Amino acid sequence: MRVTFTVNGRRQEADDVWEGESLLYVLRERMGLPGSKNACEQGECGSCTVRLDGVPVCSCLVAAGQVEGRDVVTVEGLADFARQRAERGGCAGGVCGTGLDEAKRWAAKPAAEEQAGGQSGGPGELSPIQQAFIDAGAVQCGFCTPGLLVAADELLERNDSPSDADIREALSGNLCRCTGYEKILDAVRLAAARGESRTAGQGA
Amino acid sequence: MAGVTRTPTHLTQGGKTRAGIGESTLRPDGTLKVTGEFAYSSDMWHEDMLWGHTLRSTVAHAEIRSIDTGEALATPGVYAVLTYDDLPTDVKNYGLEIQDTPVLAHGKVRHHGEPVALVAADHPETARRAAAKIKIDYRELPVVTDEASATAEGAPLVHENRTDHHIGHVPHPNIVHRQPIIRGDADEAAKRADVIVSGEYVFGMQDQAFLGPESGLAVPGEDGGVDLYVATQWLHSDLRQIAPVLGLPEEKVRMTLSGVGGAFGGREDLSMQIHACLLALRTGKPVKIVYNRFESFFGHVHRHPARLWYEHGATKDGKLTHMKCRIVLDGGAYASASPAVVGNASSLSVGPYVVEDVDIEALALYSNNPPCGAMRGFGAVQACFAYEAQMDKLAAKLGLDPVAFRQLNAMEQGTLLPTGQPVDSPAPVAELLRRVKAMPLPPEQQWRTAGAGADVRALPGGLSNTTHGEGVVRGIGYAVGIKNVGFSEGFDDYSTARVRMEVIGGEPVATVHTAMAEVGQGGITVHAQIARTELGVQQVTIHPADTQVGSAGSTSASRQTYVTGGAVKHSCEAVREKVLQKGRAKFGTYHPAWATAELLLEGGKVTTDGGEVLADIADVLEDEAIDLELEWRHRPTEAFDLRTGQGNGHVQYSFAAHRAVVEVDTELGLVKVIELACAQDVGKALNPLSVVGQIQGGTTQGLGVAVMEEIIVDPKTAKVRNPSFTDYLIPTILDTPTIPVDVLELADEHAPYGLRGIGEAPTLSSTPAVLAAIRNATGLELNKTPVRPEHLTGT
């Protein structure tokens, strides 16, 4: 079958999709977006977390066909997504996806190409939560990181000063085996303290 | 590499600061990892690639009477189906120490999930479905699953006709290796004891549960060789095992490390490496294999489950008199790292204590259980769980404080291990216990909210809302452990580093090329720091790890910062010396300090140790590059005597102590770990942020095995019952407490910069500290990991 949906503000099409394929498989293997990770394929680990119409979901549990016509944000689009949200002053509509008008204006940044060549991008190109994960030492092997970033960004979108208990609850669907979570908590606290997410708290 | 569109990249990191050793510089791969662009082994992609799939045995022990691949091969989209009969050479087994593991099963399977056949197809689901059409006729055989069944008279032999170098000294062919250690006279010393305690302890099978499942891409080369992109812990060890099976010289198997999603010992053994290469060479197409989580539980070895019997005695003033122990590790169907695990379990079985009279025996079984091998802590974990329980029992019996009792018997620098080897670097065991005890305790009843309610998230049972504080009891427990660093028992443990220095754009830059597997631990961060410190450059490029440079040894045994870090330092020093030689030749006549002063490379310049600038490195080098590849090894070790266990087998030790605070819902048997404080000596923290991250991560894996983690193997069928993250639970962020860390830095003068390997020690003492705290809360004896609700409620 053919599946068409919006990914990180761009309309994408995949042909010859087998009905059993998950959103995760289509993103990784058909759309060249391997940032979302496959670590359990049964919704236990959260490594494949993406936003589907603004809602964090395990993309391994979403059939690709269910996404037809809908809006997906992955870790690859997180920096853009956060920037657009900040420019808009939050997501008052309750859904923080990319609107059709914005999607039409969306253009790939040349910086993304440079990064693929191995040069680390400057801090300006990352979302606050991405930068905080680097600064706080929340990344070790990094396999859980994409899912955690999407989940943590969504938490900060609806709660710009979460308590530790709030952070733990929001991230309890994301397994990490390397860090013992302490530095992940640090990273979310850091991103909240830096206040870059302040504009995002009024939705939902 | 033409055509490979997604492969590992060079990581370049400049920096405004010096960012040398001792600073918490950030990971050079950090940006790629947070943007999703970092290429893990499962992200490798090649146009026209096929997907490989492994068919595994559904039974634990059986004769294979026939395999019918016809229907699978006839499936549209399938390019190849391979079985044992398709292996290209006479080398059909592999293994780290003993080559007892078949690439594909032949005539017999010895454990549940053993690879039997391979399929390559154009879609992973096509490969899976085709594999399901392969018909295997098994005749099931009786299984051996523990010491009693494995060594019973007439027990089926897991491996008939053993010829390995351990068979001569083991009491039964179903024992891989046995190591006794006898020192002093334990029976005689026992007569001096005022109290004697003994116990039997059971340690469950733990899984590494790294998040990135086994995966990789094999690309056939035009020269008949193969390029393999894979996640592993030791490229050259893989290469040594892969090439003979393929019938290729090692230089035709070109391995490149791709992104590794954690390891923890589970990637020391081969998984899909040979399989992907076989399929690629057979089909002439690139082949990618990615295990799912279910298969990953069968795709790597686990931590040895163990039964441990301990007896300790002490005088009434609290001095240990003797220790006797017997440690039986279950190695499962194939040897993997079992012999070395036995060496560690036996030689570290006393723990960080002074006991002069000991009688020790450790052994690993062959059984039909899943193969067990390396996991963080490697034999020392199981022993620590038991000896620390014994310490608490002794302290209780003597009426002494458990910390004070441990301090009274704590090892110090100069103490002899049971192997007779003196500990020749700082051993601050008593000090670590003092520090961890001195940390402020978390307040009581933190779960109480302002309005006299309860935040269930902070209580046992959590969001299941099972208690609002009723029946909840707090307990506190302590533990301390000792782990060896580096490969022991006479292993030639070396590493290689290639360092290149040249001028690019007017600036001196360094490139560090090693085969070290970066598995998340931050070794590449440290390599760049070392290069900056030694070469005075700002910009350091980390070349992808591959087999085009010499071996770096394994990312195991807490050894990489020590050994490959040592190799990078060594090569940098040699490069620096070349720079200085050139400088002297070029500019020596302009300033007497070139001949007389101690010279450094600092901030891009050649300076005296007094800070006087003699030249720009760029002017010394001009357009010439200095490029050196050198090996470096730590002090040699020796084998343990097979009869007495005596010998200088280890090179360095790592010590950590934990204090656990738990709250237990005694009615439902639910445990909430409130805090898990750790004090650890790290010698020298090359990157403090990473050091703390390692300690917190290791601590959490110890917490997991204490209260939740166990691979459950059916004792009747030897089949694995919980191969999924639904049924094998690892700690979530809600299960994990705050982990305050106190880092001590007492230099080991034998090691580069005085550093200690740090990754494993926190995994040892975490588990027994949690157990001690639960015992403290409940008064129960609790001799098994993990502690389950029924152990606490008696139901």
Coordinates of N, CA and C in Angstrom, one line a residue, chain A residues 16-18 20-21 25 27-45 47 75-79 111-123 125-127 129-131 133-146 148-149 163-186 189, chain B residues 6 9-12 26-38 40 42-45 49 51 122-125 128-129 206-213 260-262 264 288 290-294 375-376 455 457 463 518-521 539 672 688-690 692-694 696-698 700-701 704 709 723-740:
Chain A
D16 N 4.7 0.6 -1.6 CA 4.9 -0.8 -1.4 C 5.1 -1.2 0.1
V17 N 4.3 -0.4 1.0 CA 4.4 -0.7 2.4 C 3.5 -2.0 2.7
W18 N 4.2 -2.9 3.3 CA 3.4 -4.1 3.7 C 2.5 -3.8 4.9
G20 N 1.7 -5.1 7.6 CA 2.2 -5.3 8.9 C 3.3 -4.4 9.4
E21 N 3.8 -3.5 8.5 CA 4.9 -2.6 8.9 C 4.4 -1.6 9.9
Y25 N 9.2 1.2 11.4 CA 9.8 0.6 10.3 C 9.8 1.5 9.1
L27 N 9.5 4.8 9.0 CA 10.4 5.9 9.3 C 11.9 5.5 9.1
R28 N 12.3 4.4 9.7 CA 13.7 4.0 9.7 C 14.1 3.5 8.3
E29 N 13.3 2.6 7.7 CA 13.8 1.9 6.6 C 13.3 2.5 5.2
R30 N 12.2 3.2 5.3 CA 11.7 3.8 4.0 C 11.8 5.3 3.8
M31 N 12.0 6.0 5.0 CA 12.1 7.4 4.9 C 13.4 8.0 5.3
G32 N 14.4 7.1 5.5 CA 15.7 7.5 5.9 C 15.8 8.3 7.2
L33 N 14.9 7.9 8.1 CA 15.0 8.6 9.4 C 15.2 7.6 10.5
P34 N 16.5 7.1 10.6 CA 16.8 6.1 11.6 C 17.0 6.6 13.0
G35 N 16.7 7.8 13.3 CA 16.9 8.4 14.6 C 16.0 7.7 15.7
S36 N 14.8 7.4 15.4 CA 13.9 6.6 16.3 C 14.4 5.2 16.3
K37 N 14.6 4.7 17.5 CA 15.3 3.4 17.7 C 14.4 2.2 18.0
N38 N 14.8 1.1 17.5 CA 14.0 -0.2 17.8 C 14.8 -1.0 18.8
A39 N 14.3 -1.0 20.0 CA 15.0 -1.8 21.1 C 14.1 -2.8 21.7
C40 N 12.8 -2.8 21.5 CA 12.0 -3.9 22.1 C 10.8 -4.3 21.2
E41 N 10.3 -3.5 20.3 CA 9.2 -3.8 19.4 C 8.0 -4.2 20.1
Q42 N 7.8 -3.8 21.4 CA 6.6 -4.1 22.1 C 6.2 -3.0 23.0
G43 N 6.7 -1.8 22.8 CA 6.2 -0.7 23.6 C 6.6 -0.6 25.0
E44 N 7.7 -1.4 25.4 CA 8.2 -1.4 26.7 C 9.3 -0.4 27.0
C45 N 10.1 0.0 26.0 CA 11.3 0.7 26.2 C 11.3 2.1 25.8
S47 N 12.2 3.7 23.2 CA 13.3 4.2 22.4 C 12.8 4.7 21.0
V75 N 12.9 12.6 16.4 CA 14.0 13.3 17.0 C 14.8 14.1 16.0
E76 N 14.7 13.7 14.7 CA 15.4 14.5 13.7 C 14.8 15.8 13.5
G77 N 13.5 16.0 13.8 CA 12.8 17.2 13.6 C 12.6 18.0 14.9
L78 N 13.2 17.5 16.0 CA 12.9 18.0 17.3 C 13.4 19.5 17.4
A79 N 14.6 19.8 16.9 CA 15.1 21.1 17.1 C 14.2 22.1 16.3
A111 N 22.4 23.1 7.3 CA 23.2 22.6 8.4 C 23.0 21.1 8.7
A112 N 21.9 20.6 8.4 CA 21.6 19.2 8.6 C 22.6 18.4 7.7
E113 N 22.9 18.9 6.5 CA 23.8 18.2 5.6 C 25.2 18.2 6.2
E114 N 25.6 19.3 6.7 CA 26.9 19.4 7.3 C 27.1 18.4 8.5
Q115 N 26.1 18.3 9.3 CA 26.1 17.4 10.4 C 26.3 16.0 10.0
A116 N 25.6 15.6 9.0 CA 25.7 14.2 8.5 C 27.1 13.9 8.0
G117 N 27.9 15.0 7.7 CA 29.3 14.7 7.3 C 30.2 14.5 8.5
G118 N 29.7 14.6 9.7 CA 30.5 14.3 10.8 C 30.9 15.5 11.7
Q119 N 30.6 16.7 11.2 CA 30.9 17.8 12.1 C 29.8 18.1 13.0
S120 N 30.1 18.2 14.3 CA 29.0 18.5 15.2 C 28.5 19.9 15.0
G121 N 27.2 20.0 15.0 CA 26.6 21.3 14.8 C 26.8 22.2 16.0
G122 N 26.7 23.5 15.8 CA 26.8 24.4 16.9 C 25.6 24.3 17.8
P123 N 25.7 24.8 19.0 CA 24.6 24.7 20.0 C 23.3 25.3 19.6
E125 N 21.8 25.0 16.9 CA 21.0 24.2 16.1 C 20.2 23.2 16.9
L126 N 20.4 23.1 18.1 CA 19.7 22.1 18.9 C 18.6 22.7 19.7
S127 N 17.6 21.8 20.0 CA 16.5 22.3 20.9 C 17.1 22.4 22.3
I129 N 16.2 20.9 25.1 CA 16.4 19.6 25.7 C 17.5 18.8 25.1
Q130 N 17.8 19.0 23.9 CA 18.9 18.3 23.2 C 20.2 18.8 23.8
Q131 N 20.3 20.1 23.9 CA 21.5 20.7 24.4 C 21.7 20.3 25.9
F133 N 20.8 17.6 27.4 CA 21.2 16.2 27.5 C 22.7 16.1 27.3
I134 N 23.3 16.9 26.3 CA 24.7 16.9 26.1 C 25.4 17.5 27.3
D135 N 24.9 18.6 27.8 CA 25.6 19.4 28.8 C 25.6 18.6 30.2
A136 N 24.5 17.9 30.4 CA 24.4 17.3 31.7 C 25.0 15.9 31.8
G137 N 25.5 15.4 30.6 CA 26.1 14.1 30.6 C 25.0 13.0 30.6
A138 N 23.9 13.3 30.0 CA 22.8 12.4 30.0 C 22.9 11.4 28.9
V139 N 23.9 11.5 28.0 CA 24.0 10.6 26.9 C 25.3 9.7 27.2
Q140 N 25.0 8.4 27.2 CA 26.2 7.5 27.2 C 26.2 6.8 25.8
C141 N 25.6 5.5 25.8 CA 25.5 4.9 24.5 C 24.6 5.6 23.6
G142 N 23.6 6.2 24.2 CA 22.7 7.1 23.4 C 21.5 6.4 22.7
F143 N 21.4 5.2 22.9 CA 20.3 4.4 22.1 C 18.9 4.8 22.6
C144 N 18.8 5.1 23.9 CA 17.5 5.5 24.5 C 17.3 7.0 24.3
T145 N 18.3 7.7 23.9 CA 18.3 9.2 23.9 C 17.2 9.8 23.0
P146 N 17.1 9.3 21.7 CA 16.0 9.9 20.9 C 14.6 9.9 21.5
L148 N 13.8 9.4 24.7 CA 13.8 10.2 25.9 C 13.7 11.7 25.6
L149 N 14.4 12.2 24.5 CA 14.3 13.6 24.1 C 12.9 14.0 23.7
S163 N 8.4 19.0 38.8 CA 9.1 18.4 40.0 C 9.8 17.2 39.6
D164 N 10.7 16.7 40.4 CA 11.4 15.4 40.1 C 10.4 14.3 39.9
A165 N 9.3 14.3 40.8 CA 8.3 13.2 40.6 C 7.6 13.3 39.3
D166 N 7.4 14.6 38.8 CA 6.8 14.7 37.5 C 7.7 14.2 36.4
I167 N 9.0 14.5 36.5 CA 9.9 14.0 35.5 C 9.9 12.5 35.5
R168 N 10.0 11.9 36.7 CA 10.1 10.5 36.7 C 8.8 9.9 36.1
E169 N 7.7 10.4 36.4 CA 6.4 9.9 35.9 C 6.4 10.0 34.4
A170 N 6.8 11.2 33.9 CA 6.7 11.4 32.4 C 7.7 10.5 31.6
L171 N 8.8 10.2 32.3 CA 9.8 9.4 31.5 C 9.8 8.0 31.9
S172 N 8.8 7.5 32.6 CA 8.8 6.1 33.1 C 8.6 5.1 32.0
G173 N 8.2 5.6 30.9 CA 8.1 4.6 29.8 C 9.3 4.5 28.9
N174 N 10.4 5.1 29.3 CA 11.6 5.1 28.5 C 12.8 4.5 29.3
L175 N 13.2 3.3 28.9 CA 14.3 2.6 29.6 C 15.6 3.2 29.1
C176 N 16.5 3.3 30.1 CA 17.9 3.6 29.9 C 18.7 2.6 30.6
R177 N 19.7 2.0 30.0 CA 20.5 1.0 30.7 C 21.9 1.5 31.2
C178 N 22.3 2.7 30.7 CA 23.6 3.2 30.9 C 23.7 4.1 32.1
T179 N 22.8 5.0 32.2 CA 23.1 6.2 33.1 C 22.6 6.1 34.5
G180 N 21.7 5.2 34.8 CA 21.0 5.2 36.1 C 20.1 6.4 36.3
Y181 N 19.8 7.1 35.2 CA 18.8 8.1 35.1 C 19.1 9.4 35.8
E182 N 20.1 9.4 36.6 CA 20.4 10.7 37.4 C 20.7 11.8 36.5
K183 N 21.5 11.6 35.5 CA 21.9 12.7 34.6 C 20.8 13.0 33.6
I184 N 19.9 12.1 33.4 CA 18.7 12.4 32.6 C 17.8 13.4 33.4
L185 N 17.6 13.1 34.7 CA 16.9 14.1 35.5 C 17.6 15.4 35.5
D186 N 18.9 15.4 35.6 CA 19.7 16.6 35.6 C 19.4 17.4 34.3
R189 N 16.0 19.0 34.4 CA 16.0 20.1 35.3 C 16.7 21.3 34.7
Chain B
R6 N 25.3 5.0 4.7 CA 25.2 5.3 6.1 C 26.2 4.5 6.9
T9 N 31.2 7.8 11.2 CA 31.8 9.0 10.8 C 33.0 9.4 11.7
H10 N 33.9 10.2 11.2 CA 34.9 10.8 12.0 C 34.3 11.8 13.0
L11 N 34.8 11.8 14.2 CA 34.2 12.8 15.1 C 35.3 13.8 15.5
T12 N 35.0 15.0 15.1 CA 36.0 16.1 15.3 C 35.5 17.0 16.4
L26 N 32.8 17.5 27.1 CA 31.6 16.8 26.6 C 31.9 15.8 25.5
R27 N 31.0 14.8 25.3 CA 31.3 13.8 24.3 C 31.4 14.3 22.9
P28 N 32.4 13.9 22.2 CA 32.4 14.3 20.8 C 31.3 13.8 19.9
D29 N 30.6 12.7 20.4 CA 29.5 12.2 19.6 C 28.2 12.6 20.1
G30 N 28.2 13.6 21.1 CA 27.0 14.0 21.7 C 25.9 14.6 20.8
T31 N 26.4 15.5 19.9 CA 25.4 16.2 19.1 C 24.8 15.2 18.1
L32 N 25.6 14.3 17.5 CA 25.1 13.3 16.6 C 24.1 12.4 17.4
K33 N 24.3 12.1 18.6 CA 23.4 11.2 19.4 C 22.1 11.9 19.7
V34 N 22.1 13.2 20.0 CA 20.9 13.9 20.3 C 20.1 14.3 19.1
T35 N 20.7 14.3 17.9 CA 19.9 14.7 16.7 C 19.4 13.5 16.0
G36 N 19.8 12.3 16.4 CA 19.4 11.1 15.8 C 20.2 10.7 14.6
E37 N 21.3 11.4 14.4 CA 22.1 11.2 13.2 C 23.3 10.2 13.5
F38 N 23.5 9.8 14.7 CA 24.6 8.9 15.0 C 24.3 7.5 14.4
Y40 N 24.2 3.9 14.5 CA 24.3 2.7 15.2 C 24.4 1.5 14.2
S42 N 22.5 -0.9 13.9 CA 21.2 -1.2 13.3 C 20.7 -0.2 12.3
D43 N 21.5 0.9 12.2 CA 21.1 2.0 11.2 C 21.9 1.9 9.9
M44 N 22.8 0.9 9.9 CA 23.6 0.8 8.7 C 22.7 0.5 7.5
W45 N 23.0 1.0 6.4 CA 22.1 0.8 5.2 C 22.9 0.8 4.0
M49 N 20.5 -3.9 -0.3 CA 20.8 -4.9 0.8 C 19.7 -5.9 1.0
W51 N 18.1 -8.7 4.0 CA 17.9 -8.9 5.5 C 18.2 -10.3 5.8
D122 N 14.6 -10.2 0.8 CA 14.6 -8.8 0.5 C 13.8 -7.9 1.5
H123 N 13.2 -8.6 2.4 CA 12.4 -7.9 3.5 C 12.6 -8.7 4.8
P124 N 12.7 -8.0 5.9 CA 12.9 -8.8 7.1 C 11.8 -9.8 7.4
E125 N 10.5 -9.3 7.1 CA 9.4 -10.2 7.4 C 9.4 -11.4 6.4
R128 N 11.9 -13.8 8.0 CA 11.3 -14.4 9.2 C 10.3 -15.5 8.8
R129 N 9.5 -15.2 7.8 CA 8.4 -16.2 7.5 C 9.0 -17.4 6.7
Q206 N 21.4 -12.9 35.2 CA 21.1 -11.5 34.8 C 21.4 -11.3 33.3
D207 N 20.6 -10.4 32.7 CA 20.9 -10.1 31.3 C 21.5 -8.7 31.2
Q208 N 22.4 -8.5 30.3 CA 23.0 -7.2 30.1 C 22.0 -6.2 29.7
A209 N 21.0 -6.6 28.9 CA 19.9 -5.8 28.5 C 20.4 -4.4 27.9
F210 N 21.5 -4.5 27.2 CA 21.9 -3.2 26.4 C 20.7 -2.9 25.5
L211 N 20.5 -1.6 25.3 CA 19.3 -1.2 24.6 C 19.4 -1.5 23.1
G212 N 20.6 -1.4 22.5 CA 20.7 -1.6 21.1 C 20.9 -3.0 20.7
P213 N 20.0 -3.7 20.2 CA 20.1 -5.2 20.0 C 21.3 -5.5 19.0
V260 N 27.4 1.6 19.0 CA 27.1 0.5 19.9 C 26.1 1.0 20.9
G261 N 25.0 0.3 21.0 CA 24.0 0.7 21.9 C 24.1 0.0 23.2
G262 N 25.3 0.2 23.9 CA 25.5 -0.4 25.2 C 26.1 -1.8 25.0
F264 N 28.1 -3.9 28.2 CA 28.1 -4.5 29.5 C 28.6 -6.0 29.6
K288 N 22.1 -7.3 6.0 CA 22.0 -6.7 7.3 C 21.2 -7.6 8.2
V290 N 19.5 -7.6 12.1 CA 19.2 -6.9 13.3 C 18.3 -7.8 14.2
Y291 N 18.8 -8.1 15.4 CA 17.9 -8.9 16.3 C 16.8 -8.1 16.8
N292 N 15.7 -8.7 17.1 CA 14.7 -8.0 17.9 C 15.0 -8.3 19.4
R293 N 14.2 -7.8 20.3 CA 14.5 -8.0 21.7 C 14.4 -9.5 22.1
F294 N 13.4 -10.1 21.6 CA 13.3 -11.5 21.9 C 14.5 -12.3 21.5
M375 N 29.7 -10.3 32.0 CA 28.8 -9.2 32.3 C 29.5 -8.4 33.4
R376 N 29.4 -7.1 33.3 CA 29.9 -6.1 34.2 C 30.0 -6.7 35.6
D455 N 2.2 11.1 48.2 CA 2.6 11.0 46.8 C 2.9 9.5 46.5
R457 N 3.9 8.1 44.1 CA 5.1 7.9 43.2 C 6.3 7.6 44.1
L463 N 2.7 4.1 41.2 CA 1.5 4.5 40.7 C 0.4 3.4 40.7
E518 N 34.0 2.0 21.4 CA 33.2 3.0 22.2 C 31.8 2.4 22.4
V519 N 31.4 2.0 23.6 CA 30.1 1.4 23.7 C 29.2 2.3 24.5
G520 N 29.7 3.6 24.7 CA 28.9 4.5 25.5 C 29.6 5.0 26.7
Q521 N 30.7 4.3 27.0 CA 31.4 4.6 28.3 C 32.2 6.0 28.2
Q539 N 42.3 20.9 18.7 CA 41.4 20.1 17.8 C 41.9 18.7 17.7
K672 N 10.7 -0.2 47.6 CA 11.1 1.0 46.9 C 12.5 1.4 47.5
P688 N 35.4 13.8 35.1 CA 34.6 13.6 36.3 C 33.1 13.4 36.0
L689 N 32.6 14.1 35.0 CA 31.2 13.9 34.6 C 30.9 12.4 34.2
S690 N 31.8 11.9 33.4 CA 31.7 10.5 32.9 C 31.9 9.5 34.0
V692 N 31.2 9.9 37.2 CA 29.9 9.8 38.0 C 28.8 9.1 37.2
G693 N 28.8 9.3 35.9 CA 27.8 8.6 35.1 C 28.0 7.1 35.1
Q694 N 29.3 6.7 35.1 CA 29.6 5.2 35.1 C 29.1 4.7 36.5
Q696 N 26.9 5.8 38.6 CA 25.4 5.7 38.7 C 24.8 4.6 37.9
G697 N 25.4 4.5 36.7 CA 24.8 3.4 35.8 C 25.1 2.0 36.4
G698 N 26.3 1.8 36.8 CA 26.7 0.5 37.4 C 25.9 0.2 38.7
T700 N 22.9 1.2 39.3 CA 21.5 0.9 38.9 C 21.4 -0.6 38.4
Q701 N 22.4 -1.0 37.7 CA 22.4 -2.5 37.2 C 22.4 -3.4 38.4
G704 N 19.0 -3.4 39.9 CA 18.1 -4.2 39.1 C 18.2 -5.7 39.5
E709 N 15.6 -8.2 38.3 CA 16.1 -8.8 37.1 C 16.4 -10.3 37.3
P723 N 11.9 -14.1 27.7 CA 12.8 -13.3 26.9 C 12.1 -12.1 26.3
S724 N 11.8 -11.1 27.1 CA 11.2 -9.9 26.6 C 11.2 -8.8 27.7
F725 N 11.1 -7.6 27.3 CA 11.1 -6.5 28.3 C 9.8 -6.4 29.0
T726 N 8.8 -7.2 28.6 CA 7.5 -7.3 29.3 C 7.7 -8.2 30.5
D727 N 8.6 -9.2 30.4 CA 8.7 -10.2 31.4 C 10.1 -10.2 32.1
Y728 N 11.1 -9.6 31.5 CA 12.4 -9.4 32.1 C 12.4 -7.9 32.4
L729 N 12.3 -7.5 33.7 CA 12.2 -6.1 34.0 C 13.5 -5.5 34.4
I730 N 13.9 -4.4 33.8 CA 15.0 -3.6 34.2 C 14.5 -2.3 34.8
P731 N 15.3 -1.7 35.7 CA 14.8 -0.5 36.4 C 14.4 0.6 35.4
T732 N 13.3 1.2 35.7 CA 12.8 2.4 35.0 C 13.3 3.6 35.9
I733 N 13.0 4.8 35.4 CA 13.4 6.0 36.2 C 12.6 6.1 37.5
L734 N 11.4 5.4 37.5 CA 10.6 5.4 38.7 C 11.2 4.4 39.7
D735 N 11.9 3.3 39.3 CA 12.4 2.3 40.2 C 13.8 2.8 40.7
T736 N 14.4 3.8 40.1 CA 15.8 4.1 40.4 C 15.8 5.3 41.3
P737 N 16.5 5.2 42.4 CA 16.5 6.3 43.4 C 17.6 7.4 43.1
T738 N 17.6 8.4 43.9 CA 18.8 9.3 43.8 C 20.0 8.5 44.1
I739 N 21.1 8.9 43.4 CA 22.4 8.1 43.6 C 23.5 9.2 43.9
P740 N 23.6 9.6 45.1 CA 24.7 10.6 45.4 C 26.0 9.8 45.4

